[in-house]
Coordinates of C-alpha atoms in Angstrom, one line a residue:
X1 CA 12.9 -19.3 4.8
X2 CA 10.6 -22.2 5.5
X3 CA 7.7 -22.0 7.5
X4 CA 9.1 -24.7 9.5
X5 CA 11.6 -22.6 10.4
X6 CA 9.7 -19.2 11.7
X7 CA 8.4 -18.3 14.9
X8 CA 5.1 -18.2 15.1
X9 CA 4.2 -15.8 17.6
X10 CA 1.8 -13.2 16.8
X11 CA -1.4 -13.4 17.2
X12 CA -4.9 -11.3 16.8
X13 CA -3.9 -7.8 18.1
X14 CA -0.8 -7.8 16.5
X15 CA -2.2 -8.5 12.7
X16 CA -4.8 -6.8 13.4
X17 CA -1.6 -4.0 14.6
X18 CA 0.1 -4.9 11.5
X19 CA -2.2 -4.5 8.8
X20 CA -3.7 -0.6 10.4
X21 CA -0.3 0.6 11.1
X22 CA 1.1 -0.6 7.1
X23 CA -2.2 0.5 5.5
X24 CA -3.1 4.6 7.3
X25 CA 0.2 6.6 5.8
X26 CA 0.5 9.5 3.8
X27 CA -3.2 8.9 1.7
X28 CA -5.7 9.9 4.6
X29 CA -3.4 13.0 5.2
X30 CA -2.3 14.0 1.0
X31 CA -5.6 12.9 -0.9
X32 CA -8.4 14.6 0.1
X33 CA -7.4 17.4 -1.5
X34 CA -7.4 15.3 -5.1
X35 CA -10.5 13.3 -3.7
X36 CA -13.0 16.3 -3.4
X37 CA -11.9 17.9 -6.6
X38 CA -11.6 15.2 -8.7
X39 CA -15.3 15.1 -7.7
X40 CA -16.6 19.0 -7.3
X41 CA -18.0 18.4 -4.4
X42 CA -17.9 17.2 -0.6
X43 CA -21.3 15.6 -0.4
X44 CA -19.7 12.6 -3.7
X45 CA -16.4 13.8 -2.3
X46 CA -17.0 11.4 1.0
X47 CA -19.4 8.5 -1.6
X48 CA -15.5 7.9 -3.3
X49 CA -14.4 7.7 0.4
X50 CA -17.2 4.7 1.7
X51 CA -16.8 3.7 -2.4
X52 CA -13.3 3.2 -1.6
X53 CA -13.7 1.3 1.9
X54 CA -16.5 -1.1 0.7
X55 CA -13.6 -2.0 -2.7
X56 CA -11.4 -3.7 0.2
X57 CA -13.6 -4.5 2.0
X58 CA -15.7 -6.6 -0.6
X59 CA -11.8 -7.3 -1.2
X60 CA -9.8 -7.4 2.3
X61 CA -13.6 -10.8 2.9
X62 CA -12.8 -12.4 -0.2
X63 CA -8.5 -12.2 0.3
X64 CA -9.4 -13.8 3.9
X65 CA -10.7 -16.5 2.4
X66 CA -7.7 -17.5 0.0
X67 CA -5.1 -17.1 2.8
X68 CA -7.3 -19.2 5.3
X69 CA -6.5 -22.1 2.8
X70 CA -3.2 -20.6 2.1
X71 CA -1.3 -20.1 5.1
X72 CA 1.6 -18.9 4.0
X73 CA 4.2 -16.7 3.4
X74 CA 4.7 -14.7 0.9
X75 CA 1.3 -13.1 0.7
X76 CA 0.4 -12.2 -2.8
X77 CA 3.1 -13.8 -4.6
X78 CA 2.8 -17.0 -2.7
X79 CA -1.8 -17.0 -3.1
X80 CA -0.7 -16.6 -7.8
X81 CA 1.8 -18.7 -7.9
X82 CA 0.4 -21.5 -4.9
X83 CA -3.5 -21.4 -7.6
X84 CA -2.7 -19.6 -11.2
X85 CA 1.3 -21.6 -11.0
X86 CA 4.7 -20.4 -11.2
X87 CA 4.7 -17.9 -14.6
X88 CA 1.6 -16.1 -13.2
X89 CA 3.7 -16.3 -9.4
X90 CA 6.2 -14.5 -11.0
X91 CA 4.6 -11.9 -13.0
X92 CA 3.3 -10.6 -9.9
X93 CA 6.5 -10.8 -8.0
X94 CA 8.2 -9.3 -11.2
X95 CA 5.7 -6.4 -11.1
X96 CA 5.6 -5.6 -6.9
X97 CA 10.0 -5.2 -7.2
X98 CA 9.5 -3.5 -11.2
X99 CA 6.8 -1.3 -10.4
X100 CA 5.0 -0.7 -7.6
X101 CA 7.5 -0.8 -4.9
X102 CA 10.0 1.6 -6.4
X103 CA 6.9 3.3 -7.3
X104 CA 4.6 3.0 -3.5
X105 CA 7.8 4.0 -2.0
X106 CA 8.8 7.2 -4.3
X107 CA 5.2 8.7 -4.1
X108 CA 5.6 8.4 -0.2
X109 CA 9.5 10.8 -0.4
X110 CA 7.2 13.3 -2.5
X111 CA 4.9 13.7 -0.4
X112 CA 6.7 13.6 2.9
X113 CA 9.4 16.1 0.4
X114 CA 6.3 18.3 0.0
X115 CA 5.1 18.2 3.2
X116 CA 8.2 19.4 5.3
X117 CA 8.5 22.5 3.6
X118 CA 5.1 23.2 3.5
X119 CA 5.6 22.9 7.3
X120 CA 9.0 24.5 7.9
X121 CA 8.8 27.2 4.7
X122 CA 10.9 25.8 2.2
X123 CA 11.2 27.1 -1.5
X124 CA 9.5 24.2 -3.2
X125 CA 12.3 23.6 -5.9
X126 CA 13.8 21.8 -2.9
X127 CA 10.2 19.6 -1.9
X128 CA 12.1 16.8 -4.0
X129 CA 16.2 16.6 -2.9
X130 CA 14.0 16.2 0.7
X131 CA 12.2 13.5 -0.1
X132 CA 15.2 11.4 -1.8
X133 CA 17.2 12.2 0.9
X134 CA 14.4 10.4 3.2
X135 CA 14.3 7.3 0.8
X136 CA 17.9 7.5 1.1
X137 CA 18.4 7.5 5.4
X138 CA 15.8 5.4 6.1
X139 CA 17.4 2.4 3.0
X140 CA 21.0 3.3 5.1
X141 CA 19.6 3.1 8.3
X142 CA 17.5 -0.6 7.2
X143 CA 20.5 -1.8 5.1
X144 CA 22.6 -1.9 8.6
X145 CA 20.5 -3.7 10.0
X146 CA 16.8 -4.8 9.9
X147 CA 16.6 -3.9 13.9
X148 CA 17.2 -0.4 13.7
X149 CA 14.3 0.1 11.2
X150 CA 12.1 -2.3 13.8
X151 CA 13.1 0.0 16.5
X152 CA 12.0 3.3 14.2
X153 CA 8.6 1.3 13.3
X154 CA 7.9 0.3 16.2
X155 CA 8.1 4.0 17.6
X156 CA 6.2 5.7 14.8
X157 CA 3.6 3.7 14.4
X158 CA 2.4 4.2 18.2
X159 CA 2.8 8.1 17.5
X160 CA 1.0 8.2 13.9
X161 CA -2.3 7.1 15.3
X162 CA -2.0 10.8 17.6
X163 CA -2.8 13.3 14.7
X164 CA -5.9 11.6 12.8
X165 CA -7.7 11.0 16.2
X166 CA -6.7 14.9 18.0
X167 CA -8.2 16.0 14.6
X168 CA -11.5 14.3 14.2
X169 CA -12.4 14.8 18.0
X170 CA -11.6 18.2 17.5
X171 CA -12.5 19.2 14.2
X172 CA -16.3 17.3 15.0
X173 CA -16.8 18.7 18.0
X174 CA -15.1 22.7 17.5
X175 CA -15.7 23.0 13.2
X176 CA -18.1 24.8 12.0
X177 CA -18.1 24.8 8.6
X178 CA -21.0 23.1 6.7
X179 CA -20.2 19.3 4.9
X180 CA -22.1 18.3 2.8
X181 CA -22.7 20.4 -0.6
X182 CA -19.8 22.2 -0.5
X183 CA -18.5 23.1 -4.3
X184 CA -14.6 21.9 -4.4
X185 CA -13.9 25.3 -7.1
X186 CA -12.3 23.0 -8.7
X187 CA -12.1 23.6 -12.9
X188 CA -11.2 19.7 -13.3
X189 CA -13.6 17.1 -15.6
X190 CA -15.8 16.0 -12.9
X191 CA -14.3 12.3 -12.6
X192 CA -15.7 9.7 -9.5
X193 CA -12.9 6.7 -11.4
X194 CA -10.0 9.0 -10.1
X195 CA -11.0 9.6 -6.9
X196 CA -12.2 6.0 -5.7
X197 CA -8.7 5.2 -7.4
X198 CA -7.4 8.1 -5.6
X199 CA -8.8 6.4 -1.6
X200 CA -7.6 3.1 -2.3
X201 CA -4.0 4.6 -2.6
X202 CA -4.8 5.6 0.8
X203 CA -6.9 1.7 1.3
X204 CA -3.9 0.2 0.0
X205 CA -1.4 -1.5 2.5
X206 CA -3.5 -4.3 3.7
X207 CA -1.9 -7.5 2.1
X208 CA 0.8 -7.1 3.3
X209 CA -0.2 -8.5 6.3
X210 CA -0.1 -12.0 4.7
X211 CA 4.2 -11.8 4.0
X212 CA 4.1 -12.8 8.5
X213 CA 1.6 -15.9 8.1
X214 CA 3.9 -17.9 9.1
X215 CA 5.0 -16.3 12.0
X216 CA 1.2 -16.9 13.3
X217 CA 0.2 -18.7 16.2
X218 CA -2.9 -20.1 14.4
X219 CA -2.8 -17.8 10.2
X220 CA -5.7 -19.7 9.2
X221 CA -8.5 -18.5 12.0
X222 CA -6.0 -15.1 13.1
X223 CA -5.2 -13.9 9.3
X224 CA -8.8 -13.6 8.2
X225 CA -10.3 -11.8 11.9
X226 CA -7.0 -9.6 11.4
X227 CA -7.8 -8.3 7.6
X228 CA -11.1 -7.7 8.5
X229 CA -11.4 -6.2 11.8
X230 CA -8.0 -3.8 10.8
X231 CA -9.8 -2.3 7.0
X232 CA -13.0 -1.9 9.7
X233 CA -11.5 0.6 11.8
X234 CA -9.0 1.8 9.0
X235 CA -11.9 2.7 6.8
X236 CA -14.2 4.1 9.8
X237 CA -11.5 6.6 10.2
X238 CA -10.5 8.0 7.4
X239 CA -14.3 8.7 6.5
X240 CA -14.9 10.4 9.7
X241 CA -11.2 12.4 8.8
X242 CA -12.6 13.7 5.7
X243 CA -15.9 14.7 7.3
X244 CA -13.8 16.7 10.4
X245 CA -11.4 18.4 7.5
X246 CA -14.9 19.5 6.2
X247 CA -15.9 20.5 10.0
X248 CA -13.4 23.1 9.8
X249 CA -12.4 24.0 6.7
X250 CA -14.6 24.0 3.2
X251 CA -14.0 22.6 0.7
X252 CA -12.6 24.3 -2.2
X253 CA -9.9 26.1 0.5
X254 CA -9.3 22.5 0.9
X255 CA -8.5 21.7 -2.8
X256 CA -6.7 24.9 -2.6
X257 CA -4.3 23.2 -0.1
X258 CA -3.7 20.2 -1.3
X259 CA -1.5 18.4 1.3
X260 CA -0.9 21.2 3.8
X261 CA -4.9 21.0 4.7
X262 CA -4.9 18.6 7.4
X263 CA -2.4 20.9 8.4
X264 CA -4.4 23.8 7.9
X265 CA -7.0 22.5 10.2
X266 CA -5.3 21.0 13.1
X267 CA -3.7 25.4 13.7
X268 CA -7.0 26.3 13.5
X269 CA -7.9 23.8 16.5
X270 CA -5.4 24.3 17.6
X271 CA -3.3 27.2 17.2
X272 CA 0.1 27.4 15.5
X273 CA 1.7 26.4 18.5
X274 CA -0.9 23.2 19.1
X275 CA -0.6 23.2 14.6
X276 CA 3.1 21.9 13.9
X277 CA 2.7 19.9 16.5
X278 CA -0.4 18.0 14.7
X279 CA 1.6 18.6 11.3
X280 CA 4.6 17.2 12.6
X281 CA 2.2 13.8 13.6
X282 CA 1.5 13.3 10.5
X283 CA 4.8 14.0 8.7
X284 CA 6.4 11.5 11.4
X285 CA 2.8 8.7 10.2
X286 CA 5.1 9.0 6.0
X287 CA 7.9 8.8 8.0
X288 CA 7.1 5.1 9.4
X289 CA 4.6 4.2 6.3
X290 CA 7.8 5.3 4.3
X291 CA 10.2 3.1 7.2
X292 CA 8.0 0.2 7.2
X293 CA 8.0 0.1 2.3
X294 CA 12.1 0.2 2.4
X295 CA 12.1 -2.1 5.0
X296 CA 9.3 -5.1 4.2
X297 CA 9.7 -4.4 0.1
X298 CA 13.5 -5.6 -1.0
X299 CA 11.9 -8.9 0.6
X300 CA 9.9 -10.1 -2.9
X301 CA 13.1 -9.8 -5.0
X302 CA 14.8 -11.1 -2.2
X303 CA 12.0 -13.8 -2.5
X304 CA 12.4 -14.1 -5.8
X305 CA 15.5 -14.0 -5.8
X306 CA 16.8 -17.2 -3.5
X307 CA 14.1 -19.6 -6.4
X308 CA 16.4 -18.5 -8.7
X309 CA 13.6 -16.7 -9.8
X310 CA 14.9 -13.0 -10.6
X311 CA 17.6 -12.3 -13.2
X312 CA 21.0 -11.6 -11.4
X313 CA 19.8 -13.9 -7.9
X314 CA 23.4 -14.5 -6.7
X315 CA 23.5 -10.5 -6.2
X316 CA 20.0 -10.5 -5.3
X317 CA 19.8 -12.8 -2.9
X318 CA 22.8 -12.4 -0.9
X319 CA 22.4 -11.6 2.8
X320 CA 25.3 -8.8 4.2
X321 CA 27.6 -10.8 6.7
X322 CA 27.8 -8.0 8.7
X323 CA 24.1 -6.5 8.7
X324 CA 22.5 -9.8 7.6
X325 CA 19.9 -7.7 5.9
X326 CA 19.6 -7.7 1.5
X327 CA 21.9 -5.2 1.1
X328 CA 21.3 -5.3 -3.4
X329 CA 18.3 -6.4 -3.3
X330 CA 17.6 -3.4 -1.1
X331 CA 19.7 -1.2 -3.4
X332 CA 18.0 -1.9 -6.2
X333 CA 14.7 -1.1 -5.4
X334 CA 16.2 2.5 -3.7
X335 CA 17.5 3.2 -7.0
X336 CA 14.3 3.0 -9.2
X337 CA 12.2 4.3 -6.3
X338 CA 14.6 7.5 -7.1
X339 CA 14.1 7.5 -11.2
X340 CA 10.0 7.4 -10.6
X341 CA 10.7 9.8 -7.5
X342 CA 13.5 12.6 -10.5
X343 CA 10.4 11.3 -13.6
X344 CA 6.4 12.0 -12.1
X345 CA 5.0 13.4 -9.4
X346 CA 3.5 12.2 -6.7
X347 CA 0.0 11.7 -6.6
X348 CA 0.8 9.8 -10.7
X349 CA 3.0 7.6 -9.1
X350 CA 0.1 6.4 -6.3
X351 CA -1.8 5.6 -9.7
X352 CA 1.1 3.9 -11.5
X353 CA 0.9 1.9 -8.3
X354 CA -2.4 1.3 -7.9
X355 CA -3.3 0.0 -11.5
X356 CA 0.2 -2.1 -11.1
X357 CA -1.2 -4.2 -8.3
X358 CA -4.8 -4.2 -8.9
X359 CA -4.1 -6.4 -12.4
X360 CA -3.0 -9.0 -9.9
X361 CA -5.8 -8.3 -6.9
X362 CA -8.3 -9.3 -9.3
X363 CA -6.7 -12.4 -10.2
X364 CA -6.3 -13.2 -6.3
X365 CA -10.2 -12.7 -5.9
X366 CA -11.3 -15.3 -8.4
X367 CA -8.6 -17.6 -7.1
X368 CA -11.9 -17.9 -4.4
X369 CA -13.6 -19.3 -6.9
X370 CA -11.5 -22.0 -8.0
X371 CA -10.4 -23.5 -4.3
X372 CA -13.8 -23.7 -3.8
X373 CA -13.9 -26.1 -7.0
X374 CA -10.8 -27.9 -6.3
X375 CA -10.3 -27.7 -1.9
X376 CA -13.1 -30.0 0.2
X377 CA -14.6 -27.4 2.0
X378 CA -13.6 -26.7 5.6
X379 CA -16.5 -25.3 8.0
X380 CA -13.4 -24.9 10.7
X381 CA -12.0 -22.5 8.1
X382 CA -13.0 -18.8 7.7
X383 CA -15.5 -19.1 4.1
X384 CA -16.5 -15.7 2.6
X385 CA -19.3 -13.8 3.5
X386 CA -22.4 -13.6 1.2
X387 CA -20.9 -15.6 -1.3
X388 CA -20.7 -15.4 -4.8
X389 CA -21.9 -11.8 -4.1
X390 CA -18.7 -10.0 -2.3
X391 CA -16.4 -11.7 -4.6
X392 CA -18.1 -10.3 -6.7
X393 CA -18.3 -7.2 -5.8
X394 CA -14.0 -7.4 -4.9
X395 CA -14.3 -8.4 -8.4
X396 CA -15.9 -4.9 -10.3
X397 CA -14.0 -3.1 -7.9
X398 CA -11.0 -4.7 -9.3
X399 CA -12.5 -3.4 -12.9
X400 CA -13.7 -0.6 -11.7
X401 CA -10.2 0.7 -11.3
X402 CA -8.7 -1.1 -13.6
X403 CA -11.2 0.9 -17.1
X404 CA -11.4 4.1 -14.4
X405 CA -6.8 4.4 -15.1
X406 CA -7.2 3.3 -18.4
X407 CA -9.1 6.0 -19.7
X408 CA -8.1 8.3 -16.6
X409 CA -3.6 8.1 -17.4
X410 CA -3.3 5.9 -20.3
X411 CA 0.2 6.8 -20.9
X412 CA 1.1 5.8 -17.0
X413 CA -1.6 2.4 -17.4
X414 CA 0.1 2.1 -21.0
X415 CA 3.6 1.9 -19.2
X416 CA 3.8 -0.2 -16.6
X417 CA 2.2 -3.3 -18.4
X418 CA 4.2 -2.7 -21.3
X419 CA 7.3 -3.5 -17.9
X420 CA 4.8 -6.0 -17.0
X421 CA 5.2 -8.1 -20.5
X422 CA 8.4 -7.3 -20.6
X423 CA 8.7 -9.9 -17.8
X424 CA 7.9 -12.7 -20.2
X425 CA 11.4 -13.0 -22.0
X426 CA 13.1 -12.5 -18.5
X427 CA 11.3 -15.5 -17.0
X428 CA 11.0 -17.8 -19.8
X429 CA 15.4 -17.2 -20.0
X430 CA 15.9 -17.7 -16.3
X431 CA 13.8 -21.2 -16.7
X432 CA 15.2 -22.2 -18.8
X433 CA 19.1 -21.1 -17.4
X434 CA 17.6 -23.1 -14.6
X435 CA 17.3 -26.2 -16.9
X436 CA 20.6 -26.1 -18.7

């Protein structure tokens, strides 16, 4: 579908809500313990959340200028293709399809299973299968028709903000535990890089609003404002939630509780029944985020297959005649995600996802320099503030994350790079067939 066929109905408020809704999911509830354990104390943990927010904000400010100059549906994929050419666009889409999308879906499924089992006191060995069932259930819902997935998404997005606001307000007011300088009690090696990487999983997803740029009333102005406003709101919420958790639970308790720390804090604040309700609200938040990924990620291989830039394009470009959904593309993404769930844990999958996508984020950030040289200046369009400092911060953050991941998880980075490079011969095979 071309941009001229899309109805331009999305305004600033809706676009900002998309940013917030696609970012806030599992990370704010699943990652505090990881961050505190990696930094060694509560003060450095809060600093890691701030650093992650600054990197994300600099990234958003930079991408906002790129999006203003390329206000087309497709997000990161289309930015890379327009600036660097079809080959790099293919590799970007390949990585998002084969690594990033399935790893995100798999991690969210595993987080959902862990929290579900914790809330309802189920055996630990049930976590994996609960996660797989959740992924399969949402896949079926979204394959039966996007309207069903859309209804689920609307309800769950509204519900997800409630536990966040309640934990922030009551945690700050009723908590009495010292917030700063508290030891984590963890014996693991201190790694600020691993901590910031964990926060970036929580911040990730803001670029997804670019997928609907072609449906915005004035994308050149609306998209930059929505990205910046959404990231600022999310950054405030994340730091505030961590302050609230640290005011209710000791740092070492949060590390020991792991993914159940927010549920325990809710029980302390609201009693057993209230705590259970908040915990279910958190579960709904993760379920809603998972639904959003299952709904949107298959659109990437669908778009590539429609352009005949994906293996077996004749199948993956098909839309079901009755359900009007990309069934084959969805099945492929879910199959890879389930394999990842069986082979790796949730935190490992999040590291793989962030590393793989940040490789191409770096290309997108550098694109702002190339676009300023190649395209004439238009003062009416958004321009990144504090240029070139802000894009340099985004690029430095990208380099920091990539190097930290290489040092923190060398095997995972090696596998990610191998899968990325595997796209090169596939690209040349596909283009040769097209020419033949």
